[in-house]
JSON list of C-alpha atoms in Angstrom, two decimals:
[
{"chain": "A", "resi": 1279, "resn": "MET", "atom": "CA", "xyz": [-0.19, -0.03, 0.08]},
{"chain": "A", "resi": 1280, "resn": "MET", "atom": "CA", "xyz": [1.70, 3.55, -1.34]},
{"chain": "A", "resi": 1281, "resn": "VAL", "atom": "CA", "xyz": [0.35, 6.14, 1.09]},
{"chain": "A", "resi": 1282, "resn": "ASN", "atom": "CA", "xyz": [-0.07, 9.88, -0.29]},
{"chain": "A", "resi": 1283, "resn": "LEU", "atom": "CA", "xyz": [2.64, 11.60, 1.92]},
{"chain": "A", "resi": 1284, "resn": "ASN", "atom": "CA", "xyz": [1.00, 15.13, 0.74]},
{"chain": "A", "resi": 1285, "resn": "ASN", "atom": "CA", "xyz": [-2.15, 13.91, 1.92]},
{"chain": "A", "resi": 1286, "resn": "ARG", "atom": "CA", "xyz": [-1.86, 14.80, 6.00]},
{"chain": "A", "resi": 1287, "resn": "ASP", "atom": "CA", "xyz": [-4.86, 12.98, 7.14]},
{"chain": "A", "resi": 1288, "resn": "ALA", "atom": "CA", "xyz": [-3.63, 9.75, 4.74]},
{"chain": "A", "resi": 1289, "resn": "PHE", "atom": "CA", "xyz": [-0.08, 10.36, 6.33]},
{"chain": "A", "resi": 1290, "resn": "TYR", "atom": "CA", "xyz": [-1.32, 10.28, 9.80]},
{"chain": "A", "resi": 1291, "resn": "ASP", "atom": "CA", "xyz": [-3.65, 7.33, 9.60]},
{"chain": "A", "resi": 1292, "resn": "LEU", "atom": "CA", "xyz": [-0.27, 5.38, 8.53]},
{"chain": "A", "resi": 1293, "resn": "VAL", "atom": "CA", "xyz": [1.36, 6.76, 11.67]},
{"chain": "A", "resi": 1294, "resn": "ASP", "atom": "CA", "xyz": [-1.68, 5.75, 13.74]},
{"chain": "A", "resi": 1295, "resn": "ARG", "atom": "CA", "xyz": [-1.57, 1.94, 12.34]},
{"chain": "A", "resi": 1296, "resn": "ILE", "atom": "CA", "xyz": [2.32, 1.79, 12.73]},
{"chain": "A", "resi": 1297, "resn": "PHE", "atom": "CA", "xyz": [1.77, 2.40, 16.70]},
{"chain": "A", "resi": 1298, "resn": "ASP", "atom": "CA", "xyz": [-1.43, 0.72, 17.06]},
{"chain": "A", "resi": 1299, "resn": "LYS", "atom": "CA", "xyz": [-3.04, 4.39, 18.10]},
{"chain": "A", "resi": 1300, "resn": "SER", "atom": "CA", "xyz": [-1.15, 3.82, 21.49]},
{"chain": "A", "resi": 1301, "resn": "GLN", "atom": "CA", "xyz": [-0.41, 7.54, 22.34]},
{"chain": "A", "resi": 1302, "resn": "ALA", "atom": "CA", "xyz": [2.17, 6.21, 24.69]},
{"chain": "A", "resi": 1303, "resn": "TYR", "atom": "CA", "xyz": [4.14, 4.38, 21.95]},
{"chain": "A", "resi": 1304, "resn": "LYS", "atom": "CA", "xyz": [3.82, 8.11, 20.26]},
{"chain": "A", "resi": 1305, "resn": "ASP", "atom": "CA", "xyz": [5.42, 9.64, 22.94]},
{"chain": "A", "resi": 1306, "resn": "PHE", "atom": "CA", "xyz": [8.08, 7.38, 23.25]},
{"chain": "A", "resi": 1307, "resn": "PHE", "atom": "CA", "xyz": [9.28, 7.17, 20.04]},
{"chain": "A", "resi": 1308, "resn": "GLU", "atom": "CA", "xyz": [8.79, 11.09, 19.33]},
{"chain": "A", "resi": 1309, "resn": "ASN", "atom": "CA", "xyz": [10.44, 11.95, 22.65]},
{"chain": "A", "resi": 1310, "resn": "SER", "atom": "CA", "xyz": [13.93, 9.37, 22.59]},
{"chain": "A", "resi": 1311, "resn": "LYS", "atom": "CA", "xyz": [17.03, 11.01, 22.43]},
{"chain": "A", "resi": 1312, "resn": "THR", "atom": "CA", "xyz": [17.23, 8.21, 19.95]},
{"chain": "A", "resi": 1313, "resn": "MET", "atom": "CA", "xyz": [17.04, 9.25, 16.48]},
{"chain": "A", "resi": 1314, "resn": "ASN", "atom": "CA", "xyz": [13.96, 7.01, 15.48]},
{"chain": "A", "resi": 1315, "resn": "VAL", "atom": "CA", "xyz": [12.76, 6.85, 12.03]},
{"chain": "A", "resi": 1316, "resn": "VAL", "atom": "CA", "xyz": [9.95, 5.13, 9.58]},
{"chain": "A", "resi": 1317, "resn": "ILE", "atom": "CA", "xyz": [11.70, 3.95, 6.48]},
{"chain": "A", "resi": 1318, "resn": "GLY", "atom": "CA", "xyz": [9.13, 3.31, 3.64]},
{"chain": "A", "resi": 1319, "resn": "ARG", "atom": "CA", "xyz": [10.12, 0.00, 1.07]},
{"chain": "A", "resi": 1320, "resn": "GLU", "atom": "CA", "xyz": [10.78, 3.03, -1.44]},
{"chain": "A", "resi": 1321, "resn": "GLY", "atom": "CA", "xyz": [13.54, 4.32, 0.21]},
{"chain": "A", "resi": 1322, "resn": "ARG", "atom": "CA", "xyz": [12.52, 7.37, 2.02]},
{"chain": "A", "resi": 1323, "resn": "PHE", "atom": "CA", "xyz": [11.97, 8.46, 5.39]},
{"chain": "A", "resi": 1324, "resn": "LEU", "atom": "CA", "xyz": [8.19, 8.67, 6.05]},
{"chain": "A", "resi": 1325, "resn": "TYR", "atom": "CA", "xyz": [8.53, 9.91, 9.57]},
{"chain": "A", "resi": 1326, "resn": "VAL", "atom": "CA", "xyz": [11.63, 11.06, 11.48]},
{"chain": "A", "resi": 1327, "resn": "ASN", "atom": "CA", "xyz": [11.31, 12.29, 15.67]},
{"chain": "A", "resi": 1328, "resn": "LYS", "atom": "CA", "xyz": [12.55, 15.39, 16.70]},
{"chain": "A", "resi": 1329, "resn": "SER", "atom": "CA", "xyz": [16.19, 14.19, 17.51]},
{"chain": "A", "resi": 1330, "resn": "TRP", "atom": "CA", "xyz": [16.90, 14.01, 13.79]},
{"chain": "A", "resi": 1331, "resn": "GLU", "atom": "CA", "xyz": [15.90, 17.87, 13.75]},
{"chain": "A", "resi": 1332, "resn": "LYS", "atom": "CA", "xyz": [17.60, 18.72, 16.56]},
{"chain": "A", "resi": 1333, "resn": "ILE", "atom": "CA", "xyz": [21.05, 16.43, 15.51]},
{"chain": "A", "resi": 1334, "resn": "LEU", "atom": "CA", "xyz": [20.89, 17.27, 11.54]},
{"chain": "A", "resi": 1335, "resn": "GLY", "atom": "CA", "xyz": [19.20, 20.41, 11.56]},
{"chain": "A", "resi": 1336, "resn": "PHE", "atom": "CA", "xyz": [16.99, 19.51, 8.65]},
{"chain": "A", "resi": 1337, "resn": "SER", "atom": "CA", "xyz": [13.13, 19.75, 9.14]},
{"chain": "A", "resi": 1338, "resn": "LYS", "atom": "CA", "xyz": [10.96, 17.11, 9.26]},
{"chain": "A", "resi": 1339, "resn": "GLU", "atom": "CA", "xyz": [9.68, 18.03, 6.15]},
{"chain": "A", "resi": 1340, "resn": "GLU", "atom": "CA", "xyz": [13.05, 18.58, 4.46]},
{"chain": "A", "resi": 1341, "resn": "LEU", "atom": "CA", "xyz": [14.09, 14.91, 5.87]},
{"chain": "A", "resi": 1342, "resn": "CYS", "atom": "CA", "xyz": [11.28, 13.23, 4.28]},
{"chain": "A", "resi": 1343, "resn": "ALA", "atom": "CA", "xyz": [10.79, 14.90, 1.04]},
{"chain": "A", "resi": 1344, "resn": "VAL", "atom": "CA", "xyz": [14.05, 13.15, -0.41]},
{"chain": "A", "resi": 1345, "resn": "PRO", "atom": "CA", "xyz": [15.09, 9.64, -0.65]},
{"chain": "A", "resi": 1346, "resn": "PHE", "atom": "CA", "xyz": [17.34, 8.59, 2.49]},
{"chain": "A", "resi": 1347, "resn": "THR", "atom": "CA", "xyz": [20.22, 8.28, 0.61]},
{"chain": "A", "resi": 1348, "resn": "THR", "atom": "CA", "xyz": [20.50, 12.14, 0.08]},
{"chain": "A", "resi": 1349, "resn": "PHE", "atom": "CA", "xyz": [21.91, 12.84, 3.37]},
{"chain": "A", "resi": 1350, "resn": "ILE", "atom": "CA", "xyz": [24.29, 9.71, 3.98]},
{"chain": "A", "resi": 1351, "resn": "HIS", "atom": "CA", "xyz": [28.04, 10.47, 3.15]},
{"chain": "A", "resi": 1352, "resn": "PRO", "atom": "CA", "xyz": [28.33, 9.38, -0.54]},
{"chain": "A", "resi": 1353, "resn": "ASP", "atom": "CA", "xyz": [31.19, 6.79, 0.75]},
{"chain": "A", "resi": 1354, "resn": "ASP", "atom": "CA", "xyz": [28.46, 5.24, 2.98]},
{"chain": "A", "resi": 1355, "resn": "VAL", "atom": "CA", "xyz": [26.20, 4.88, 0.42]},
{"chain": "A", "resi": 1356, "resn": "LYS", "atom": "CA", "xyz": [26.42, 1.62, -0.95]},
{"chain": "A", "resi": 1357, "resn": "ARG", "atom": "CA", "xyz": [27.54, -0.18, 2.09]},
{"chain": "A", "resi": 1358, "resn": "THR", "atom": "CA", "xyz": [24.21, 1.26, 3.53]},
{"chain": "A", "resi": 1359, "resn": "LEU", "atom": "CA", "xyz": [22.37, 0.47, 0.59]},
{"chain": "A", "resi": 1360, "resn": "ASP", "atom": "CA", "xyz": [23.54, -3.13, 0.41]},
{"chain": "A", "resi": 1361, "resn": "ILE", "atom": "CA", "xyz": [21.59, -3.74, 4.01]},
{"chain": "A", "resi": 1362, "resn": "TYR", "atom": "CA", "xyz": [18.49, -2.03, 3.14]},
{"chain": "A", "resi": 1363, "resn": "ASN", "atom": "CA", "xyz": [18.36, -3.57, 0.17]},
{"chain": "A", "resi": 1364, "resn": "ARG", "atom": "CA", "xyz": [18.29, -6.91, 1.90]},
{"chain": "A", "resi": 1365, "resn": "GLU", "atom": "CA", "xyz": [15.83, -6.29, 4.28]},
{"chain": "A", "resi": 1366, "resn": "VAL", "atom": "CA", "xyz": [13.68, -4.83, 1.31]},
{"chain": "A", "resi": 1367, "resn": "GLU", "atom": "CA", "xyz": [14.44, -8.68, -0.28]},
{"chain": "A", "resi": 1368, "resn": "GLY", "atom": "CA", "xyz": [13.81, -10.39, 2.99]},
{"chain": "A", "resi": 1369, "resn": "LYS", "atom": "CA", "xyz": [16.66, -11.57, 3.46]},
{"chain": "A", "resi": 1370, "resn": "PRO", "atom": "CA", "xyz": [17.36, -9.19, 6.36]},
{"chain": "A", "resi": 1371, "resn": "SER", "atom": "CA", "xyz": [21.03, -9.16, 8.06]},
{"chain": "A", "resi": 1372, "resn": "LYS", "atom": "CA", "xyz": [19.83, -10.30, 11.79]},
{"chain": "A", "resi": 1373, "resn": "GLY", "atom": "CA", "xyz": [21.51, -8.21, 14.35]},
{"chain": "A", "resi": 1374, "resn": "LYS", "atom": "CA", "xyz": [23.86, -6.39, 12.05]},
{"chain": "A", "resi": 1375, "resn": "MET", "atom": "CA", "xyz": [25.22, -2.68, 12.97]},
{"chain": "A", "resi": 1376, "resn": "ILE", "atom": "CA", "xyz": [25.68, -0.51, 10.76]},
{"chain": "A", "resi": 1377, "resn": "THR", "atom": "CA", "xyz": [27.74, 2.79, 11.27]},
{"chain": "A", "resi": 1378, "resn": "ASN", "atom": "CA", "xyz": [27.36, 5.76, 8.23]},
{"chain": "A", "resi": 1379, "resn": "ARG", "atom": "CA", "xyz": [27.85, 9.12, 8.23]},
{"chain": "A", "resi": 1380, "resn": "TYR", "atom": "CA", "xyz": [24.76, 12.12, 7.78]},
{"chain": "A", "resi": 1381, "resn": "ILE", "atom": "CA", "xyz": [24.69, 15.17, 6.32]},
{"chain": "A", "resi": 1382, "resn": "LYS", "atom": "CA", "xyz": [24.10, 18.08, 8.96]},
{"chain": "A", "resi": 1383, "resn": "LYS", "atom": "CA", "xyz": [22.69, 21.30, 7.94]},
{"chain": "A", "resi": 1384, "resn": "ASP", "atom": "CA", "xyz": [25.88, 23.33, 8.36]},
{"chain": "A", "resi": 1385, "resn": "GLY", "atom": "CA", "xyz": [27.51, 21.03, 6.26]},
{"chain": "A", "resi": 1386, "resn": "SER", "atom": "CA", "xyz": [29.61, 18.82, 8.57]},
{"chain": "A", "resi": 1387, "resn": "TYR", "atom": "CA", "xyz": [28.68, 14.59, 8.62]},
{"chain": "A", "resi": 1388, "resn": "GLN", "atom": "CA", "xyz": [27.69, 13.21, 11.75]},
{"chain": "A", "resi": 1389, "resn": "LYS", "atom": "CA", "xyz": [28.40, 9.59, 12.21]},
{"chain": "A", "resi": 1390, "resn": "MET", "atom": "CA", "xyz": [25.52, 7.46, 13.69]},
{"chain": "A", "resi": 1391, "resn": "ARG", "atom": "CA", "xyz": [25.10, 3.85, 14.69]},
{"chain": "A", "resi": 1392, "resn": "TRP", "atom": "CA", "xyz": [22.11, 1.96, 13.80]},
{"chain": "A", "resi": 1393, "resn": "ILE", "atom": "CA", "xyz": [20.84, -0.04, 16.66]},
{"chain": "A", "resi": 1394, "resn": "SER", "atom": "CA", "xyz": [18.09, -1.68, 15.69]},
{"chain": "A", "resi": 1395, "resn": "SER", "atom": "CA", "xyz": [15.44, -2.09, 13.58]},
{"chain": "A", "resi": 1396, "resn": "SER", "atom": "CA", "xyz": [12.33, -3.98, 12.71]},
{"chain": "A", "resi": 1397, "resn": "GLU", "atom": "CA", "xyz": [9.68, -4.43, 9.92]},
{"chain": "A", "resi": 1398, "resn": "SER", "atom": "CA", "xyz": [5.75, -4.62, 9.51]},
{"chain": "A", "resi": 1399, "resn": "LYS", "atom": "CA", "xyz": [4.33, -7.47, 8.30]},
{"chain": "A", "resi": 1400, "resn": "GLU", "atom": "CA", "xyz": [3.23, -6.47, 5.14]},
{"chain": "A", "resi": 1401, "resn": "LYS", "atom": "CA", "xyz": [6.60, -5.30, 4.49]},
{"chain": "A", "resi": 1402, "resn": "GLU", "atom": "CA", "xyz": [5.74, -1.75, 4.37]},
{"chain": "A", "resi": 1403, "resn": "TYR", "atom": "CA", "xyz": [7.47, 0.24, 6.36]},
{"chain": "A", "resi": 1404, "resn": "TRP", "atom": "CA", "xyz": [10.67, -0.71, 8.67]},
{"chain": "A", "resi": 1405, "resn": "LEU", "atom": "CA", "xyz": [11.39, 1.42, 12.17]},
{"chain": "A", "resi": 1406, "resn": "ALA", "atom": "CA", "xyz": [14.90, 1.88, 12.84]},
{"chain": "A", "resi": 1407, "resn": "THR", "atom": "CA", "xyz": [17.12, 3.83, 15.61]},
{"chain": "A", "resi": 1408, "resn": "ALA", "atom": "CA", "xyz": [20.33, 5.26, 15.20]},
{"chain": "A", "resi": 1409, "resn": "VAL", "atom": "CA", "xyz": [22.43, 6.90, 18.11]},
{"chain": "A", "resi": 1410, "resn": "PRO", "atom": "CA", "xyz": [25.19, 9.50, 17.14]},
{"chain": "A", "resi": 1411, "resn": "VAL", "atom": "CA", "xyz": [28.61, 8.99, 17.43]},
{"chain": "A", "resi": 1412, "resn": "SER", "atom": "CA", "xyz": [31.00, 11.30, 18.72]},
{"chain": "A", "resi": 1413, "resn": "GLU", "atom": "CA", "xyz": [34.54, 11.06, 17.23]}
]
């Protein structure tokens, strides 16, 4: 199922389905210090929490407007896509952590360690968590 992200009602309906209409889950996801994200199978962020804006400096709208690879350091794209594509193909790398670099609005890069992910039963989206890594 594809969701028209320009339709706010459809978008928030998807978010409600993801979080099973539980305000506690929404609050935990949104207010966590970790960088939580919902990634669509087409390779775009469907939703990012407040930490993304705070750490990278881009708005939620900017982060969700383009493929997520737009923000990954060019040297990290292939490795990141290899893991992402395995997930999309249904061949997950269970327990695999990945560290990559995301560009910040100021042009510098933030190293991030992806520590968990899970998928929907319908494989419409993945939930993932990253933490910033200091050099």
